[in-house]
mmCIF file of C-alpha atoms in Angstrom:
data_model
loop_
_atom_site.group_PDB
_atom_site.id
_atom_site.type_symbol
_atom_site.label_atom_id
_atom_site.label_comp_id
_atom_site.label_asym_id
_atom_site.label_seq_id
_atom_site.Cartn_x
_atom_site.Cartn_y
_atom_site.Cartn_z
ATOM 1 C CA MET A 1 11.565 -104.707 -15.705
ATOM 2 C CA SER A 2 8.682 -105.186 -13.265
ATOM 3 C CA GLN A 3 8.784 -104.111 -9.623
ATOM 4 C CA ALA A 4 9.273 -107.800 -8.685
ATOM 5 C CA GLN A 5 12.377 -107.944 -10.892
ATOM 6 C CA SER A 6 13.880 -104.571 -9.949
ATOM 7 C CA SER A 7 17.441 -104.461 -8.720
ATOM 8 C CA LYS A 8 18.585 -103.388 -5.262
ATOM 9 C CA ILE A 9 19.848 -100.116 -6.799
ATOM 10 C CA VAL A 10 16.434 -99.376 -8.337
ATOM 11 C CA GLU A 11 14.773 -100.064 -4.980
ATOM 12 C CA GLU A 12 17.225 -97.762 -3.165
ATOM 13 C CA VAL A 13 16.766 -94.955 -5.686
ATOM 14 C CA LEU A 14 12.969 -95.185 -5.552
ATOM 15 C CA ALA A 15 12.989 -95.283 -1.727
ATOM 16 C CA ALA A 16 15.217 -92.198 -1.643
ATOM 17 C CA ASN A 17 12.919 -90.489 -4.133
ATOM 18 C CA GLY A 18 9.899 -91.284 -1.974
ATOM 19 C CA ALA A 19 11.579 -89.614 1.007
ATOM 20 C CA TYR A 20 12.546 -86.630 -1.162
ATOM 21 C CA VAL A 21 8.972 -86.189 -2.424
ATOM 22 C CA LYS A 22 7.714 -85.963 1.181
ATOM 23 C CA THR A 23 9.923 -82.911 1.831
ATOM 24 C CA PHE A 24 9.727 -81.379 -1.669
ATOM 25 C CA GLY A 25 7.723 -78.423 -0.391
ATOM 26 C CA ASP A 26 7.892 -75.183 -2.359
ATOM 27 C CA LYS A 27 10.469 -76.469 -4.860
ATOM 28 C CA ARG A 28 7.484 -76.914 -7.183
ATOM 29 C CA ASP A 29 7.527 -73.121 -7.555
ATOM 30 C CA LEU A 30 11.127 -72.863 -8.821
ATOM 31 C CA ALA A 31 11.496 -70.940 -12.074
ATOM 32 C CA LEU A 32 12.886 -72.591 -15.207
ATOM 33 C CA PRO A 33 15.884 -70.203 -15.569
ATOM 34 C CA PRO A 34 18.630 -70.713 -12.962
ATOM 35 C CA ALA A 35 18.261 -68.102 -10.220
ATOM 36 C CA ARG A 36 21.984 -67.347 -9.880
ATOM 37 C CA ARG A 37 22.490 -67.060 -13.649
ATOM 38 C CA PHE A 38 25.588 -69.213 -14.055
ATOM 39 C CA ALA A 39 26.550 -72.615 -15.425
ATOM 40 C CA ILE A 40 29.207 -75.169 -14.531
ATOM 41 C CA LEU A 41 30.774 -77.644 -16.957
ATOM 42 C CA THR A 42 32.395 -80.389 -14.930
ATOM 43 C CA CYS A 43 33.241 -84.086 -14.809
ATOM 44 C CA MET A 44 30.794 -86.926 -14.137
ATOM 45 C CA ASP A 45 33.179 -88.367 -11.490
ATOM 46 C CA ALA A 46 31.076 -89.526 -8.523
ATOM 47 C CA ARG A 47 33.452 -87.846 -6.047
ATOM 48 C CA LEU A 48 32.453 -84.390 -7.328
ATOM 49 C CA ASP A 49 29.292 -82.832 -5.935
ATOM 50 C CA PRO A 50 28.885 -79.387 -7.514
ATOM 51 C CA ALA A 51 25.977 -78.608 -5.184
ATOM 52 C CA LYS A 52 28.382 -78.907 -2.253
ATOM 53 C CA TYR A 53 31.626 -77.510 -3.676
ATOM 54 C CA ALA A 54 29.848 -74.535 -5.285
ATOM 55 C CA GLY A 55 27.145 -73.998 -2.660
ATOM 56 C CA LEU A 56 24.175 -74.752 -4.924
ATOM 57 C CA SER A 57 20.555 -75.410 -4.122
ATOM 58 C CA GLU A 58 17.919 -76.623 -6.560
ATOM 59 C CA GLY A 59 17.172 -73.922 -9.084
ATOM 60 C CA ASP A 60 20.455 -72.017 -8.608
ATOM 61 C CA ALA A 61 22.581 -72.935 -11.642
ATOM 62 C CA HIS A 62 22.997 -75.243 -14.606
ATOM 63 C CA VAL A 63 25.416 -78.133 -14.128
ATOM 64 C CA ILE A 64 26.582 -79.862 -17.320
ATOM 65 C CA ARG A 65 28.527 -83.073 -16.772
ATOM 66 C CA ASN A 66 30.429 -85.466 -18.990
ATOM 67 C CA ALA A 67 33.532 -87.644 -18.768
ATOM 68 C CA GLY A 68 36.351 -85.217 -17.952
ATOM 69 C CA GLY A 69 34.156 -82.103 -17.957
ATOM 70 C CA ARG A 70 35.294 -81.500 -21.538
ATOM 71 C CA ALA A 71 34.048 -78.804 -23.920
ATOM 72 C CA SER A 72 32.628 -81.291 -26.405
ATOM 73 C CA ASP A 73 30.159 -80.202 -29.070
ATOM 74 C CA ASP A 74 27.295 -81.344 -26.866
ATOM 75 C CA ALA A 75 28.611 -79.486 -23.805
ATOM 76 C CA ILE A 76 28.867 -76.287 -25.861
ATOM 77 C CA ARG A 77 25.344 -76.920 -27.186
ATOM 78 C CA SER A 78 24.110 -77.000 -23.585
ATOM 79 C CA LEU A 79 26.031 -73.856 -22.626
ATOM 80 C CA VAL A 80 24.645 -71.935 -25.597
ATOM 81 C CA ILE A 81 21.085 -72.972 -24.663
ATOM 82 C CA SER A 82 21.865 -72.086 -21.046
ATOM 83 C CA HIS A 83 22.666 -68.512 -22.064
ATOM 84 C CA LYS A 84 20.453 -67.903 -25.073
ATOM 85 C CA LEU A 85 17.201 -69.294 -23.702
ATOM 86 C CA LEU A 86 17.728 -69.397 -19.934
ATOM 87 C CA GLY A 87 19.880 -66.356 -19.189
ATOM 88 C CA THR A 88 23.143 -67.589 -17.686
ATOM 89 C CA ASN A 89 25.845 -64.933 -17.934
ATOM 90 C CA GLU A 90 28.903 -66.602 -16.352
ATOM 91 C CA TRP A 91 30.351 -70.039 -16.985
ATOM 92 C CA PHE A 92 32.821 -72.271 -15.113
ATOM 93 C CA VAL A 93 34.931 -75.096 -16.562
ATOM 94 C CA ILE A 94 35.978 -77.329 -13.661
ATOM 95 C CA HIS A 95 38.187 -80.387 -14.152
ATOM 96 C CA HIS A 96 39.689 -82.316 -11.234
ATOM 97 C CA THR A 97 42.737 -84.098 -9.904
ATOM 98 C CA ASP A 98 43.017 -87.886 -10.141
ATOM 99 C CA CYS A 99 40.705 -87.981 -13.169
ATOM 100 C CA GLY A 100 40.092 -91.292 -14.901
ATOM 101 C CA MET A 101 40.400 -89.516 -18.259
ATOM 102 C CA GLU A 102 44.146 -89.297 -17.597
ATOM 103 C CA LEU A 103 44.472 -93.082 -17.440
ATOM 104 C CA PHE A 104 43.926 -93.951 -21.105
ATOM 105 C CA THR A 105 44.212 -92.667 -24.658
ATOM 106 C CA ASP A 106 41.898 -92.828 -27.666
ATOM 107 C CA VAL A 107 43.913 -95.792 -28.959
ATOM 108 C CA ILE A 108 43.655 -97.700 -25.668
ATOM 109 C CA ILE A 109 39.878 -97.393 -25.316
ATOM 110 C CA GLY A 110 39.358 -98.009 -29.040
ATOM 111 C CA ASP A 111 41.359 -101.246 -28.845
ATOM 112 C CA LEU A 112 39.605 -102.375 -25.643
ATOM 113 C CA LEU A 113 36.171 -101.841 -27.195
ATOM 114 C CA GLU A 114 37.152 -103.536 -30.444
ATOM 115 C CA ASP A 115 38.131 -106.604 -28.398
ATOM 116 C CA ASN A 116 35.176 -106.714 -25.960
ATOM 117 C CA LEU A 117 32.351 -104.453 -24.703
ATOM 118 C CA GLU A 118 32.295 -105.566 -21.052
ATOM 119 C CA THR A 119 33.936 -103.558 -18.237
ATOM 120 C CA ALA A 120 37.743 -103.548 -18.453
ATOM 121 C CA SER A 121 40.175 -103.899 -15.547
ATOM 122 C CA PHE A 122 42.969 -101.499 -14.547
ATOM 123 C CA ASP A 123 45.949 -102.782 -12.541
ATOM 124 C CA GLY A 124 47.404 -99.331 -11.843
ATOM 125 C CA LYS A 125 49.502 -99.386 -15.003
ATOM 126 C CA ALA A 126 47.508 -100.888 -17.851
ATOM 127 C CA TRP A 127 43.951 -101.703 -18.908
ATOM 128 C CA SER A 128 42.894 -105.196 -19.945
ATOM 129 C CA ASN A 129 39.726 -107.048 -20.833
ATOM 130 C CA PRO A 130 38.831 -109.971 -18.565
ATOM 131 C CA LYS A 131 36.920 -111.465 -21.522
ATOM 132 C CA HIS A 132 37.638 -111.426 -25.237
ATOM 133 C CA GLY A 133 35.362 -111.411 -28.240
ATOM 134 C CA GLY A 134 32.109 -109.615 -28.917
ATOM 135 C CA GLY A 135 33.690 -106.188 -29.336
ATOM 136 C CA ASN A 136 33.129 -103.571 -32.009
ATOM 137 C CA PRO A 137 35.542 -101.297 -33.929
ATOM 138 C CA ALA A 138 33.197 -98.255 -33.689
ATOM 139 C CA GLY A 139 35.244 -96.971 -30.715
ATOM 140 C CA GLN A 140 38.210 -96.398 -33.037
ATOM 141 C CA PHE A 141 36.306 -93.537 -34.708
ATOM 142 C CA ILE A 142 35.274 -91.574 -31.604
ATOM 143 C CA LYS A 143 37.214 -88.618 -30.199
ATOM 144 C CA TRP A 144 37.266 -89.505 -26.487
ATOM 145 C CA HIS A 145 38.721 -86.185 -25.205
ATOM 146 C CA THR A 146 41.240 -87.828 -22.898
ATOM 147 C CA ILE A 147 43.479 -85.690 -20.667
ATOM 148 C CA LYS A 148 47.271 -85.533 -20.386
ATOM 149 C CA ASP A 149 47.546 -82.448 -18.147
ATOM 150 C CA GLN A 150 44.672 -80.989 -16.113
ATOM 151 C CA ALA A 151 45.687 -77.316 -16.337
ATOM 152 C CA GLN A 152 46.249 -77.633 -20.081
ATOM 153 C CA SER A 153 42.904 -79.378 -20.600
ATOM 154 C CA VAL A 154 41.077 -76.638 -18.672
ATOM 155 C CA LEU A 155 42.840 -73.987 -20.769
ATOM 156 C CA GLN A 156 42.065 -75.882 -23.976
ATOM 157 C CA ASP A 157 38.385 -76.173 -23.073
ATOM 158 C CA VAL A 158 38.020 -72.531 -22.018
ATOM 159 C CA ARG A 159 39.664 -71.450 -25.282
ATOM 160 C CA ARG A 160 37.398 -73.732 -27.317
ATOM 161 C CA ILE A 161 34.296 -72.284 -25.684
ATOM 162 C CA ARG A 162 35.588 -68.710 -25.906
ATOM 163 C CA GLN A 163 36.332 -69.059 -29.636
ATOM 164 C CA HIS A 164 33.028 -70.714 -30.543
ATOM 165 C CA PRO A 165 31.026 -68.506 -32.929
ATOM 166 C CA LEU A 166 27.807 -68.971 -30.923
ATOM 167 C CA VAL A 167 29.306 -67.851 -27.597
ATOM 168 C CA PRO A 168 28.909 -64.121 -26.859
ATOM 169 C CA ARG A 169 32.115 -62.294 -25.972
ATOM 170 C CA HIS A 170 30.565 -60.687 -22.869
ATOM 171 C CA ILE A 171 30.242 -64.025 -21.012
ATOM 172 C CA PRO A 172 33.226 -64.630 -18.703
ATOM 173 C CA ILE A 173 34.465 -68.240 -18.642
ATOM 174 C CA TYR A 174 36.417 -69.282 -15.552
ATOM 175 C CA GLY A 175 38.762 -72.277 -15.369
ATOM 176 C CA TYR A 176 39.382 -74.290 -12.201
ATOM 177 C CA ILE A 177 40.668 -77.658 -11.022
ATOM 178 C CA TYR A 178 38.838 -79.345 -8.160
ATOM 179 C CA ASP A 179 41.224 -81.092 -5.754
ATOM 180 C CA VAL A 180 39.663 -84.443 -4.812
ATOM 181 C CA LYS A 181 41.923 -84.662 -1.719
ATOM 182 C CA SER A 182 40.900 -81.302 -0.194
ATOM 183 C CA GLY A 183 37.697 -80.203 -1.947
ATOM 184 C CA ALA A 184 39.339 -76.912 -2.961
ATOM 185 C CA LEU A 185 38.833 -75.175 -6.296
ATOM 186 C CA ILE A 186 42.230 -74.189 -7.682
ATOM 187 C CA PRO A 187 42.214 -71.401 -10.282
ATOM 188 C CA VAL A 188 43.890 -72.000 -13.639
ATOM 189 C CA GLU A 189 45.079 -68.438 -14.242
ATOM 190 C CA ASP A 190 45.846 -68.876 -17.965
ATOM 191 C CA ALA A 191 42.339 -70.248 -18.505
ATOM 192 C CA ILE A 192 40.719 -67.436 -16.537
ATOM 193 C CA GLU A 193 42.645 -64.932 -18.646
ATOM 194 C CA ALA A 194 41.651 -66.740 -21.861
ATOM 195 C CA GLY A 195 38.016 -66.708 -20.773
ATOM 196 C CA ARG A 196 37.908 -63.039 -19.851
ATOM 197 C CA ALA A 197 34.866 -61.193 -21.160
ATOM 198 C CA SER A 198 35.302 -58.399 -23.688
#
């Protein structure tokens, strides 16, 4: 896509980047390892800003994001690299209230994708495709890591990380739920206990 064909979003992002570059200053001197030696696994939801809710500046911590903030194989891969090669020694698993991952199941998204690949609609109760045809059954074979209960999903993810053979026992893993209505981090005590270092 040439500059003449770029979208409004591309133009806005590049303009914001230009302004950021002008004030970049001594950030060029930041070290590769995170200065505060911790990592956060959290959701990609646009309402969550880990820099704000956890008080982060550039260079402070690793933030790993995916749909739901789930402890997928790739998230654990990133956490292991974060510790082994870059020195993080404490990890947070932070899910959140009102998460879109609670609104569907593996079967629902698999069926939607098999029917059509364009964006689906949600009426507050059910998902539907505005168009039909052109889908693909590949979605039926993916584990989507949907969520039924936030506290249980945090506990499940902390346990999965804690029990992974490549995760050292001395790393504490904390479990929290971010409240999208207040901005507060709510501890999931069972998850914090499960993630305790030994």
